Phi, psi and omega in degrees: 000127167281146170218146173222151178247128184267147186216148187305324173193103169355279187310330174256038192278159192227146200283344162287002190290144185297018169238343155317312184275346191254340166264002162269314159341297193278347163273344189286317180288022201086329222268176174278150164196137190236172194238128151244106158312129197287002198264350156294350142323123134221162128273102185323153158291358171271348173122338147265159173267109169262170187232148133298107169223197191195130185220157172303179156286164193279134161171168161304156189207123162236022145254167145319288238269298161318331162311302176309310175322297177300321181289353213193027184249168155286348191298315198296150184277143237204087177231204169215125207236104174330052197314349181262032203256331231280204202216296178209120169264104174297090216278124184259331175314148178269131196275306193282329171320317165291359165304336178251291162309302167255057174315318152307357174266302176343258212269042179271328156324303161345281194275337170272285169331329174281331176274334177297304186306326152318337174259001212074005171278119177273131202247138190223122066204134233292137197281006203231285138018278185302346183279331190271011154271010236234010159232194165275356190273035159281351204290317226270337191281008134261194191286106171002318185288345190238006154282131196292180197253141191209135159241165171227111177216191143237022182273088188333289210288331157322299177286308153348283163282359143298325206287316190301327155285349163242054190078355224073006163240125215196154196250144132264126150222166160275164196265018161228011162302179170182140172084033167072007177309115171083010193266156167193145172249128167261121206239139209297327156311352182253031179298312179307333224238331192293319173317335188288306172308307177285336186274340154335287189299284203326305201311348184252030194109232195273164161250150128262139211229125208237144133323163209240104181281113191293319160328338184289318162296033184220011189075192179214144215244151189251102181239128168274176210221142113225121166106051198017051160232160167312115185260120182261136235206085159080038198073344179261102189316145182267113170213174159201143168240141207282136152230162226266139161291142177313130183086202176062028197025046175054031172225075199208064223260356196266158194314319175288358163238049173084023191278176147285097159306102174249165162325184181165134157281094174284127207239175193297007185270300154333317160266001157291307202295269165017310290189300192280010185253359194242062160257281200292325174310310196301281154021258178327307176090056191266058185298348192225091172232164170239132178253171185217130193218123167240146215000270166255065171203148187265142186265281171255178144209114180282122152235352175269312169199075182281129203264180169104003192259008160271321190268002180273315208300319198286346181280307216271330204037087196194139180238093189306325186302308150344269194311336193272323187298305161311329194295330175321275175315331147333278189308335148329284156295340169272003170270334180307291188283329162267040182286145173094018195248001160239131174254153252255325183301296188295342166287305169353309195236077164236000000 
């Protein structure tokens, strides 16, 4: 299997990032696997996509950081590579890290992915999906009973009076963060404090403004979906649950910013919620998400390049990236043997 992980930038890729592991995983089991920087794409007169990419050397790897070490040496091999030659392109970029600097960068994973696919490549996550994701207001287009109470404004006075309806307490964030940037809980003492806050969330844009879950002081747990189920290892759910660091006004629940990854019981209230979103994922042609779920109710969902699959593995002693990896290959051959009897959505979840 070629397989390539598209990523925001080689150089800040880190050895625990779940792409890492899942592109050392697949090399170790044989396949090629290349790193495409998401700022490296062209599209030829011919018609094709081609890439600037880069993969190790063929051999076993049992660290991250050599693999990364390696993936960034002079050794690694280095082409510019026919992307529709590929098997499968994974888009690992995050869309919102390029928001403030480099905004032209957001949907070029996307939009080069969509030409691939055009081609025969299976692209995952399916780029025509990935377009009504590409903020947090994917979340509102499910059901209502598992969604937290939401405004979406850039209106003060708007937000100001959500809050007020929920007592004075209330989660902001913007609606293209990512990694707890800019989040705050508003708490009824900080009314003096709020213009401040909102002008804050507002400088990336829209705010979204959450009722305020109590649960939420216990962190939140994060599970993964793939080929829209629970994804599982020996009986065992890849989840975990984050708990929050102190201060950051305890609501900065993601790993880079300094929370704890502990076990979790994942239980039928979970997998109820889980159940109810996996329609509209398979629809969309959402093979890999992470929901971030606090007691019933879903906070977020990462489709774009949802983390944590090293450290659920290390709990769990599970090697999920395995399973997502076969699931590749599955999806490969059965294009191998039916071509042209799947469309790139229905392989996604297939």
């Amino acid at each position: 299997m070629r397989l390539a992980m598209v990523v925001n930038n080689i150089n800040t890729e880190v050895s625990d990032y779940t792409t890492t592991v899942m592109a050392m995983r697949a090399t170790n089991m044989g396949h090629e696997v290349w790193y495409i920087d998401v700022a490296e794409f062209d599209y030829a007169p011919d018609h094709y996509v081609y890439a600037r990419a880069r993969r190790v050397p063929d051999k076993k790897y049992r660290s991250l950081r050599v693999y990364l070490e390696s993936l960034r040496s002079q050794s690694a091999y280095q082409e510019r590579i026919c992307v529709t030659d590929l098997d499968v392109l994974m888009l690992r970029n995050d869309p919102a890290e390029d928001v403030m600097d480099r905004p032209w960068a957001r949907l070029a994973g996307i939009n080069f992915g969509r030409l691939a696919m055009q081609h025969g490549v299976i692209v995952l996550n399916d780029p025509n999906g990935l377009t009504h994701a590409v903020n947090k207001m994917y979340l509102q287009y499910f059901p209502e009973e598992v969604r937290p109470r939401t405004l979406i404004s850039r209106d003060k006075d708007e937000i100001k009076a959500f809050i007020d309806e929920e007592g004075g307490r209330g989660v902001l964030k913007p609606i293209t963060g990512s990694g707890g940037r800019n989040v705050f809980l508003v708490q009824p003492e900080d009314k003096p404090n709020i213009n401040q806050m909102i002008e804050a969330v507002s400088r990336e844009g829209y705010v979204i403004a959450q009722e305020y879950l109590p649960d939420a002081s216990h962190g939140d747990i994060r599970l993964f979906l793939m080929n829209g189920d629970p994804l599982c290892s020996k009986g065992k759910y890849a989840a975990f649950r984050r708990q929050r660091k102190k201060g950051d006004w305890d609501m900065r629940s993601n790993i880079t910013a300094g929370a704890v990854a502990v076990p979790v019981q994942i239980d039928e209230t979970i997998l109820a919620l889980a159940e109810s979103v996996r329609t509209k994922l398979i629809q969309n042609g959402m093979f890999l998400v992470g929901l971030d779920i606090v007691g019933d109710k879903l906070m977020e969902i990462n489709v774009f390049s949802p983390g944590g699959l090293m450290s659920m593995g290390q709990m769990e002693e599970c090697h999920f990236c395995c399973e997502i990896i076969l699931s590749l290959e599955r999806k490969v051959e059965y294009l191998r043997n039916n071509p042209g009897s799947f469309d790139n959505v229905k392989l996604a979840t297939l």
